[in-house]
Amino acid sequence: MSAVLEVRGLGYTLPGRGTGEEGRVLPIVRDVSFTVGAGETLVLLGRSGSGKTTTLKLINRLLEPSVGEVLVAGQRTAALEPTSLRRRIGYVIQEVGLLPHFTVAENAGLVPRLERWPPERIAARVRELLALVGLDPEAFGGRYPHQLSGGQRQRVGVARALAADPPLLLLDEPFGALDPITRFELQQEFRALEGRLGKGMVFVTHDVREGLLLGTRIGLMHAGRLLFLGTPDEFRRNEHPEVRRFLEAA
């Protein structure tokens, strides 16, 4: 299985601030390494502040690594222009971030339009993707974000992230703001989609049940480090105290 994503010795630090911190650096992410293959979902699990979201932002260069390197489809991200890089990576966040003055179809087709795809190709791709995420293109394509439920907006966010057919998808707590029933429904739908899409995915969550449901592998982060990396079954059997805390909480 070829690697869609390679993260090698990734680190991110901030200069110390405040009393007693002058001249120090504060490590946010420390020596994180992993690979993700096509069709694989790596779930980054951890408490708030463990470095999960920062790691995602280092992958798509919303933040610049202090040390280490990232390769997407074999290319070093440091050698790519950031905007071009981000168009090669699907990114789904909790708040969705749909443009309120764009219709659902316009939101879903945003990246292909920026990439100057022909209009008929964009329209066909948008219809395909809306159907894929469970939204009738005829019923929903002309609506605006404020006319959608939270779950429907999140579906559009996934469609938009997939629109230009990127090899890699990053998802940061994508279902975290939804009510429990809608969240469960989207988790089940996403699980069914994973195998069909064939993408490399990195999925951030603090919910161990969600991680065990959706992950091909689990990476447990704590204080900026990757404490554990393995399959869900290996995670369940692992005796590290932090692993046991998560399992007991579930």
PDB file of C-alpha atoms in Angstrom:
ATOM      1  CA  MET A   1       0.000   0.000   0.000  1.00  0.00           C
ATOM      2  CA  SER A   2       1.555   3.272  -1.119  1.00  0.00           C
ATOM      3  CA  ALA A   3       1.706   6.116   1.385  1.00  0.00           C
ATOM      4  CA  VAL A   4      -0.619   9.031   0.675  1.00  0.00           C
ATOM      5  CA  LEU A   5       0.765  10.871   3.712  1.00  0.00           C
ATOM      6  CA  GLU A   6       4.125  10.614   5.461  1.00  0.00           C
ATOM      7  CA  VAL A   7       4.797  12.578   8.642  1.00  0.00           C
ATOM      8  CA  ARG A   8       8.424  12.447   9.760  1.00  0.00           C
ATOM      9  CA  GLY A   9       9.645  13.737  13.110  1.00  0.00           C
ATOM     10  CA  LEU A  10       7.137  16.581  13.137  1.00  0.00           C
ATOM     11  CA  GLY A  11       7.498  19.234  15.817  1.00  0.00           C
ATOM     12  CA  TYR A  12       6.010  22.631  16.569  1.00  0.00           C
ATOM     13  CA  THR A  13       7.104  25.010  19.319  1.00  0.00           C
ATOM     14  CA  LEU A  14       6.111  28.468  20.499  1.00  0.00           C
ATOM     15  CA  PRO A  15       8.332  30.972  22.289  1.00  0.00           C
ATOM     16  CA  GLY A  16       7.717  31.162  26.033  1.00  0.00           C
ATOM     17  CA  ARG A  17       5.628  34.033  27.329  1.00  0.00           C
ATOM     18  CA  GLY A  18       5.018  35.345  30.801  1.00  0.00           C
ATOM     19  CA  THR A  19       6.865  35.161  34.093  1.00  0.00           C
ATOM     20  CA  GLY A  20       9.570  32.522  34.160  1.00  0.00           C
ATOM     21  CA  GLU A  21       9.175  31.568  30.484  1.00  0.00           C
ATOM     22  CA  GLU A  22      11.568  34.069  28.879  1.00  0.00           C
ATOM     23  CA  GLY A  23      14.082  32.286  26.693  1.00  0.00           C
ATOM     24  CA  ARG A  24      12.155  29.013  26.794  1.00  0.00           C
ATOM     25  CA  VAL A  25      10.197  27.315  24.036  1.00  0.00           C
ATOM     26  CA  LEU A  26       6.870  25.612  24.601  1.00  0.00           C
ATOM     27  CA  PRO A  27       6.545  22.347  22.650  1.00  0.00           C
ATOM     28  CA  ILE A  28       3.052  21.874  21.210  1.00  0.00           C
ATOM     29  CA  VAL A  29       3.857  18.881  18.982  1.00  0.00           C
ATOM     30  CA  ARG A  30       6.958  16.750  19.582  1.00  0.00           C
ATOM     31  CA  ASP A  31       8.569  14.175  17.284  1.00  0.00           C
ATOM     32  CA  VAL A  32       5.373  12.884  15.675  1.00  0.00           C
ATOM     33  CA  SER A  33       5.785  10.332  12.867  1.00  0.00           C
ATOM     34  CA  PHE A  34       3.249   8.201  10.993  1.00  0.00           C
ATOM     35  CA  THR A  35       2.127   7.198   7.508  1.00  0.00           C
ATOM     36  CA  VAL A  36      -1.352   6.881   6.016  1.00  0.00           C
ATOM     37  CA  GLY A  37      -2.091   4.757   2.971  1.00  0.00           C
ATOM     38  CA  ALA A  38      -4.880   4.971   0.406  1.00  0.00           C
ATOM     39  CA  GLY A  39      -8.114   3.634   1.864  1.00  0.00           C
ATOM     40  CA  GLU A  40      -6.825   3.979   5.427  1.00  0.00           C
ATOM     41  CA  THR A  41      -8.280   6.176   8.196  1.00  0.00           C
ATOM     42  CA  LEU A  42      -5.899   7.151  10.972  1.00  0.00           C
ATOM     43  CA  VAL A  43      -7.815   8.486  13.963  1.00  0.00           C
ATOM     44  CA  LEU A  44      -5.843  10.905  16.130  1.00  0.00           C
ATOM     45  CA  LEU A  45      -7.357  10.506  19.563  1.00  0.00           C
ATOM     46  CA  GLY A  46      -6.519  12.569  22.611  1.00  0.00           C
ATOM     47  CA  ARG A  47      -7.621  15.031  25.240  1.00  0.00           C
ATOM     48  CA  SER A  48      -8.138  18.715  24.520  1.00  0.00           C
ATOM     49  CA  GLY A  49      -4.746  20.360  24.092  1.00  0.00           C
ATOM     50  CA  SER A  50      -2.929  17.131  23.228  1.00  0.00           C
ATOM     51  CA  GLY A  51      -1.777  18.431  19.817  1.00  0.00           C
ATOM     52  CA  LYS A  52      -4.295  16.721  17.523  1.00  0.00           C
ATOM     53  CA  THR A  53      -5.603  19.778  15.670  1.00  0.00           C
ATOM     54  CA  THR A  54      -2.151  21.372  15.593  1.00  0.00           C
ATOM     55  CA  THR A  55      -0.866  18.260  13.830  1.00  0.00           C
ATOM     56  CA  LEU A  56      -3.564  18.611  11.162  1.00  0.00           C
ATOM     57  CA  LYS A  57      -2.663  22.271  10.648  1.00  0.00           C
ATOM     58  CA  LEU A  58       1.006  21.339  10.260  1.00  0.00           C
ATOM     59  CA  ILE A  59       0.077  18.838   7.549  1.00  0.00           C
ATOM     60  CA  ASN A  60      -1.724  21.406   5.390  1.00  0.00           C
ATOM     61  CA  ARG A  61       0.604  24.271   6.396  1.00  0.00           C
ATOM     62  CA  LEU A  62      -1.908  26.409   8.209  1.00  0.00           C
ATOM     63  CA  LEU A  63       1.006  26.264  10.658  1.00  0.00           C
ATOM     64  CA  GLU A  64       4.642  25.817   9.654  1.00  0.00           C
ATOM     65  CA  PRO A  65       6.550  22.973  11.357  1.00  0.00           C
ATOM     66  CA  SER A  66       9.453  23.919  13.613  1.00  0.00           C
ATOM     67  CA  VAL A  67      11.138  20.622  12.746  1.00  0.00           C
ATOM     68  CA  GLY A  68      10.448  17.549  10.631  1.00  0.00           C
ATOM     69  CA  GLU A  69       8.739  17.180   7.282  1.00  0.00           C
ATOM     70  CA  VAL A  70       5.465  16.152   5.675  1.00  0.00           C
ATOM     71  CA  LEU A  71       5.004  14.418   2.313  1.00  0.00           C
ATOM     72  CA  VAL A  72       1.674  14.208   0.493  1.00  0.00           C
ATOM     73  CA  ALA A  73       1.576  11.737  -2.401  1.00  0.00           C
ATOM     74  CA  GLY A  74       5.371  11.640  -2.273  1.00  0.00           C
ATOM     75  CA  GLN A  75       5.881  15.413  -2.475  1.00  0.00           C
ATOM     76  CA  ARG A  76       7.387  17.459   0.332  1.00  0.00           C
ATOM     77  CA  THR A  77       4.788  19.999   1.398  1.00  0.00           C
ATOM     78  CA  ALA A  78       7.504  22.558   2.209  1.00  0.00           C
ATOM     79  CA  ALA A  79       8.332  22.687  -1.508  1.00  0.00           C
ATOM     80  CA  LEU A  80       4.732  23.446  -2.530  1.00  0.00           C
ATOM     81  CA  GLU A  81       2.950  26.779  -2.561  1.00  0.00           C
ATOM     82  CA  PRO A  82       0.558  26.658   0.432  1.00  0.00           C
ATOM     83  CA  THR A  83      -2.643  27.506  -1.465  1.00  0.00           C
ATOM     84  CA  SER A  84      -1.888  24.911  -4.119  1.00  0.00           C
ATOM     85  CA  LEU A  85      -1.126  22.364  -1.406  1.00  0.00           C
ATOM     86  CA  ARG A  86      -4.434  22.965   0.382  1.00  0.00           C
ATOM     87  CA  ARG A  87      -6.377  22.428  -2.827  1.00  0.00           C
ATOM     88  CA  ARG A  88      -4.823  18.944  -2.933  1.00  0.00           C
ATOM     89  CA  ILE A  89      -6.021  18.165   0.589  1.00  0.00           C
ATOM     90  CA  GLY A  90      -9.669  17.921   1.603  1.00  0.00           C
ATOM     91  CA  TYR A  91     -10.308  19.618   4.958  1.00  0.00           C
ATOM     92  CA  VAL A  92     -13.472  19.170   7.033  1.00  0.00           C
ATOM     93  CA  ILE A  93     -13.903  21.060  10.292  1.00  0.00           C
ATOM     94  CA  GLN A  94     -16.548  21.081  13.009  1.00  0.00           C
ATOM     95  CA  GLU A  95     -17.896  24.507  12.056  1.00  0.00           C
ATOM     96  CA  VAL A  96     -18.109  23.467   8.363  1.00  0.00           C
ATOM     97  CA  GLY A  97     -17.261  26.990   7.130  1.00  0.00           C
ATOM     98  CA  LEU A  98     -19.675  27.114   4.188  1.00  0.00           C
ATOM     99  CA  LEU A  99     -19.896  30.456   2.403  1.00  0.00           C
ATOM    100  CA  PRO A 100     -23.319  31.842   3.395  1.00  0.00           C
ATOM    101  CA  HIS A 101     -23.938  33.714   0.120  1.00  0.00           C
ATOM    102  CA  PHE A 102     -23.151  30.635  -2.013  1.00  0.00           C
ATOM    103  CA  THR A 103     -25.695  27.920  -2.749  1.00  0.00           C
ATOM    104  CA  VAL A 104     -25.029  24.323  -1.769  1.00  0.00           C
ATOM    105  CA  ALA A 105     -23.921  23.554  -5.332  1.00  0.00           C
ATOM    106  CA  GLU A 106     -21.618  26.592  -5.404  1.00  0.00           C
ATOM    107  CA  ASN A 107     -20.083  25.655  -2.051  1.00  0.00           C
ATOM    108  CA  ALA A 108     -19.523  22.049  -3.114  1.00  0.00           C
ATOM    109  CA  GLY A 109     -17.952  23.127  -6.405  1.00  0.00           C
ATOM    110  CA  LEU A 110     -15.723  25.859  -4.965  1.00  0.00           C
ATOM    111  CA  VAL A 111     -12.313  24.171  -5.316  1.00  0.00           C
ATOM    112  CA  PRO A 112     -12.917  22.823  -8.850  1.00  0.00           C
ATOM    113  CA  ARG A 113     -13.996  26.330  -9.840  1.00  0.00           C
ATOM    114  CA  LEU A 114     -10.771  27.769  -8.393  1.00  0.00           C
ATOM    115  CA  GLU A 115      -8.897  25.064 -10.320  1.00  0.00           C
ATOM    116  CA  ARG A 116     -10.671  26.277 -13.490  1.00  0.00           C
ATOM    117  CA  TRP A 117     -12.519  23.095 -14.286  1.00  0.00           C
ATOM    118  CA  PRO A 118     -15.033  23.444 -17.164  1.00  0.00           C
ATOM    119  CA  PRO A 119     -18.523  24.357 -15.878  1.00  0.00           C
ATOM    120  CA  GLU A 120     -20.143  21.163 -17.135  1.00  0.00           C
ATOM    121  CA  ARG A 121     -17.505  19.044 -15.362  1.00  0.00           C
ATOM    122  CA  ILE A 122     -18.065  20.984 -12.116  1.00  0.00           C
ATOM    123  CA  ALA A 123     -21.836  20.534 -12.354  1.00  0.00           C
ATOM    124  CA  ALA A 124     -21.481  16.794 -12.936  1.00  0.00           C
ATOM    125  CA  ARG A 125     -19.038  16.429 -10.043  1.00  0.00           C
ATOM    126  CA  VAL A 126     -21.299  18.387  -7.671  1.00  0.00           C
ATOM    127  CA  ARG A 127     -24.305  16.215  -8.566  1.00  0.00           C
ATOM    128  CA  GLU A 128     -22.237  13.079  -8.010  1.00  0.00           C
ATOM    129  CA  LEU A 129     -20.922  14.206  -4.632  1.00  0.00           C
ATOM    130  CA  LEU A 130     -24.205  15.497  -3.235  1.00  0.00           C
ATOM    131  CA  ALA A 131     -25.770  12.136  -4.050  1.00  0.00           C
ATOM    132  CA  LEU A 132     -22.783  10.388  -2.459  1.00  0.00           C
ATOM    133  CA  VAL A 133     -23.288  12.213   0.865  1.00  0.00           C
ATOM    134  CA  GLY A 134     -27.038  11.593   0.869  1.00  0.00           C
ATOM    135  CA  LEU A 135     -28.360  14.911  -0.453  1.00  0.00           C
ATOM    136  CA  ASP A 136     -30.647  14.985  -3.494  1.00  0.00           C
ATOM    137  CA  PRO A 137     -28.893  17.366  -5.939  1.00  0.00           C
ATOM    138  CA  GLU A 138     -32.193  18.637  -7.318  1.00  0.00           C
ATOM    139  CA  ALA A 139     -33.675  19.312  -3.892  1.00  0.00           C
ATOM    140  CA  PHE A 140     -30.585  20.748  -2.198  1.00  0.00           C
ATOM    141  CA  GLY A 141     -28.310  22.194  -4.888  1.00  0.00           C
ATOM    142  CA  GLY A 142     -30.077  25.557  -4.977  1.00  0.00           C
ATOM    143  CA  ARG A 143     -30.459  26.026  -1.226  1.00  0.00           C
ATOM    144  CA  TYR A 144     -28.304  28.249   0.957  1.00  0.00           C
ATOM    145  CA  PRO A 145     -26.490  27.121   4.139  1.00  0.00           C
ATOM    146  CA  HIS A 146     -28.997  28.822   6.462  1.00  0.00           C
ATOM    147  CA  GLN A 147     -31.732  26.664   4.931  1.00  0.00           C
ATOM    148  CA  LEU A 148     -29.994  23.437   6.015  1.00  0.00           C
ATOM    149  CA  SER A 149     -29.840  21.505   9.261  1.00  0.00           C
ATOM    150  CA  GLY A 150     -26.507  21.006  10.998  1.00  0.00           C
ATOM    151  CA  GLY A 151     -26.181  17.485   9.641  1.00  0.00           C
ATOM    152  CA  GLN A 152     -26.966  18.641   6.105  1.00  0.00           C
ATOM    153  CA  ARG A 153     -24.357  21.407   6.320  1.00  0.00           C
ATOM    154  CA  GLN A 154     -21.788  18.858   7.478  1.00  0.00           C
ATOM    155  CA  ARG A 155     -22.632  16.656   4.501  1.00  0.00           C
ATOM    156  CA  VAL A 156     -22.023  19.601   2.175  1.00  0.00           C
ATOM    157  CA  GLY A 157     -18.701  20.199   3.936  1.00  0.00           C
ATOM    158  CA  VAL A 158     -17.644  16.620   3.196  1.00  0.00           C
ATOM    159  CA  ALA A 159     -18.755  16.963  -0.432  1.00  0.00           C
ATOM    160  CA  ARG A 160     -16.759  20.184  -0.803  1.00  0.00           C
ATOM    161  CA  ALA A 161     -13.654  18.538   0.658  1.00  0.00           C
ATOM    162  CA  LEU A 162     -13.932  15.698  -1.872  1.00  0.00           C
ATOM    163  CA  ALA A 163     -14.793  17.839  -4.887  1.00  0.00           C
ATOM    164  CA  ALA A 164     -11.366  18.041  -6.550  1.00  0.00           C
ATOM    165  CA  ASP A 165     -10.701  14.353  -5.786  1.00  0.00           C
ATOM    166  CA  PRO A 166      -7.761  14.928  -3.398  1.00  0.00           C
ATOM    167  CA  PRO A 167      -5.739  11.887  -2.281  1.00  0.00           C
ATOM    168  CA  LEU A 168      -5.839  13.023   1.363  1.00  0.00           C
ATOM    169  CA  LEU A 169      -8.694  14.098   3.610  1.00  0.00           C
ATOM    170  CA  LEU A 170      -8.229  15.800   7.006  1.00  0.00           C
ATOM    171  CA  LEU A 171     -11.209  15.858   9.372  1.00  0.00           C
ATOM    172  CA  ASP A 172     -11.131  17.831  12.617  1.00  0.00           C
ATOM    173  CA  GLU A 173     -13.966  16.836  14.990  1.00  0.00           C
ATOM    174  CA  PRO A 174     -16.365  16.979  12.023  1.00  0.00           C
ATOM    175  CA  PHE A 175     -19.376  15.619  13.951  1.00  0.00           C
ATOM    176  CA  GLY A 176     -18.609  17.155  17.334  1.00  0.00           C
ATOM    177  CA  ALA A 177     -21.192  19.961  17.199  1.00  0.00           C
ATOM    178  CA  LEU A 178     -24.126  17.759  16.195  1.00  0.00           C
ATOM    179  CA  ASP A 179     -26.847  16.291  18.379  1.00  0.00           C
ATOM    180  CA  PRO A 180     -26.243  12.657  19.407  1.00  0.00           C
ATOM    181  CA  ILE A 181     -28.718  11.092  16.947  1.00  0.00           C
ATOM    182  CA  THR A 182     -27.468  13.053  13.921  1.00  0.00           C
ATOM    183  CA  ARG A 183     -23.892  12.394  14.990  1.00  0.00           C
ATOM    184  CA  PHE A 184     -24.538   8.647  15.155  1.00  0.00           C
ATOM    185  CA  GLU A 185     -26.202   8.685  11.728  1.00  0.00           C
ATOM    186  CA  LEU A 186     -23.293  10.559  10.139  1.00  0.00           C
ATOM    187  CA  GLN A 187     -20.748   8.260  11.787  1.00  0.00           C
ATOM    188  CA  GLN A 188     -22.501   5.260  10.236  1.00  0.00           C
ATOM    189  CA  GLU A 189     -22.693   6.944   6.829  1.00  0.00           C
ATOM    190  CA  PHE A 190     -19.049   7.978   7.003  1.00  0.00           C
ATOM    191  CA  ARG A 191     -18.006   4.445   7.905  1.00  0.00           C
ATOM    192  CA  ALA A 192     -19.834   3.155   4.814  1.00  0.00           C
ATOM    193  CA  LEU A 193     -18.135   5.811   2.663  1.00  0.00           C
ATOM    194  CA  GLU A 194     -14.573   5.095   3.831  1.00  0.00           C
ATOM    195  CA  GLY A 195     -14.047   1.971   1.766  1.00  0.00           C
ATOM    196  CA  ARG A 196     -15.748   3.405  -1.316  1.00  0.00           C
ATOM    197  CA  LEU A 197     -13.663   6.588  -1.389  1.00  0.00           C
ATOM    198  CA  GLY A 198     -10.202   4.996  -1.265  1.00  0.00           C
ATOM    199  CA  LYS A 199      -8.717   8.145   0.280  1.00  0.00           C
ATOM    200  CA  GLY A 200      -6.056   8.469   2.925  1.00  0.00           C
ATOM    201  CA  MET A 201      -7.730  10.121   5.914  1.00  0.00           C
ATOM    202  CA  VAL A 202      -6.672  11.631   9.225  1.00  0.00           C
ATOM    203  CA  PHE A 203      -9.634  12.013  11.574  1.00  0.00           C
ATOM    204  CA  VAL A 204      -9.280  13.972  14.820  1.00  0.00           C
ATOM    205  CA  THR A 205     -11.574  13.272  17.771  1.00  0.00           C
ATOM    206  CA  HIS A 206     -11.538  13.055  21.557  1.00  0.00           C
ATOM    207  CA  ASP A 207     -14.380  10.499  21.490  1.00  0.00           C
ATOM    208  CA  VAL A 208     -12.864   7.027  21.870  1.00  0.00           C
ATOM    209  CA  ARG A 209     -16.040   5.265  20.687  1.00  0.00           C
ATOM    210  CA  GLU A 210     -16.062   7.335  17.505  1.00  0.00           C
ATOM    211  CA  GLY A 211     -12.372   6.610  16.989  1.00  0.00           C
ATOM    212  CA  LEU A 212     -12.779   2.852  17.422  1.00  0.00           C
ATOM    213  CA  LEU A 213     -15.753   2.840  15.045  1.00  0.00           C
ATOM    214  CA  LEU A 214     -14.121   4.816  12.240  1.00  0.00           C
ATOM    215  CA  GLY A 215     -10.400   4.205  12.504  1.00  0.00           C
ATOM    216  CA  THR A 216      -8.320   1.702  10.575  1.00  0.00           C
ATOM    217  CA  ARG A 217      -5.603   2.677  13.051  1.00  0.00           C
ATOM    218  CA  ILE A 218      -5.622   4.727  16.233  1.00  0.00           C
ATOM    219  CA  GLY A 219      -2.951   7.250  17.190  1.00  0.00           C
ATOM    220  CA  LEU A 220      -3.241   8.399  20.806  1.00  0.00           C
ATOM    221  CA  MET A 221      -1.710  11.814  21.465  1.00  0.00           C
ATOM    222  CA  HIS A 222      -0.768  13.189  24.862  1.00  0.00           C
ATOM    223  CA  ALA A 223       1.159  16.402  25.624  1.00  0.00           C
ATOM    224  CA  GLY A 224       2.141  16.739  21.966  1.00  0.00           C
ATOM    225  CA  ARG A 225       3.520  13.215  21.601  1.00  0.00           C
ATOM    226  CA  LEU A 226       2.167  10.146  19.867  1.00  0.00           C
ATOM    227  CA  LEU A 227       1.930   7.670  22.735  1.00  0.00           C
ATOM    228  CA  PHE A 228       0.345   4.811  20.824  1.00  0.00           C
ATOM    229  CA  LEU A 229      -0.115   3.863  17.161  1.00  0.00           C
ATOM    230  CA  GLY A 230      -1.901   0.670  16.181  1.00  0.00           C
ATOM    231  CA  THR A 231      -5.148  -0.996  15.186  1.00  0.00           C
ATOM    232  CA  PRO A 232      -8.344  -0.626  17.206  1.00  0.00           C
ATOM    233  CA  ASP A 233      -7.906  -4.160  18.548  1.00  0.00           C
ATOM    234  CA  GLU A 234      -4.328  -3.386  19.606  1.00  0.00           C
ATOM    235  CA  PHE A 235      -5.602  -0.220  21.274  1.00  0.00           C
ATOM    236  CA  ARG A 236      -8.178  -2.174  23.264  1.00  0.00           C
ATOM    237  CA  ARG A 237      -5.487  -4.592  24.492  1.00  0.00           C
ATOM    238  CA  ASN A 238      -2.830  -1.977  25.259  1.00  0.00           C
ATOM    239  CA  GLU A 239      -1.953  -1.462  28.933  1.00  0.00           C
ATOM    240  CA  HIS A 240      -0.565   2.089  28.762  1.00  0.00           C
ATOM    241  CA  PRO A 241      -2.262   4.116  31.557  1.00  0.00           C
ATOM    242  CA  GLU A 242      -3.518   6.804  29.162  1.00  0.00           C
ATOM    243  CA  VAL A 243      -5.016   4.174  26.865  1.00  0.00           C
ATOM    244  CA  ARG A 244      -6.767   2.555  29.833  1.00  0.00           C
ATOM    245  CA  ARG A 245      -8.163   5.935  30.955  1.00  0.00           C
ATOM    246  CA  PHE A 246      -9.769   6.461  27.545  1.00  0.00           C
ATOM    247  CA  LEU A 247     -11.237   2.979  27.449  1.00  0.00           C
ATOM    248  CA  GLU A 248     -12.574   3.254  30.988  1.00  0.00           C
ATOM    249  CA  ALA A 249     -14.169   6.627  30.151  1.00  0.00           C
ATOM    250  CA  ALA A 250     -15.975   4.995  27.234  1.00  0.00           C
TER     251      ALA A 250
END
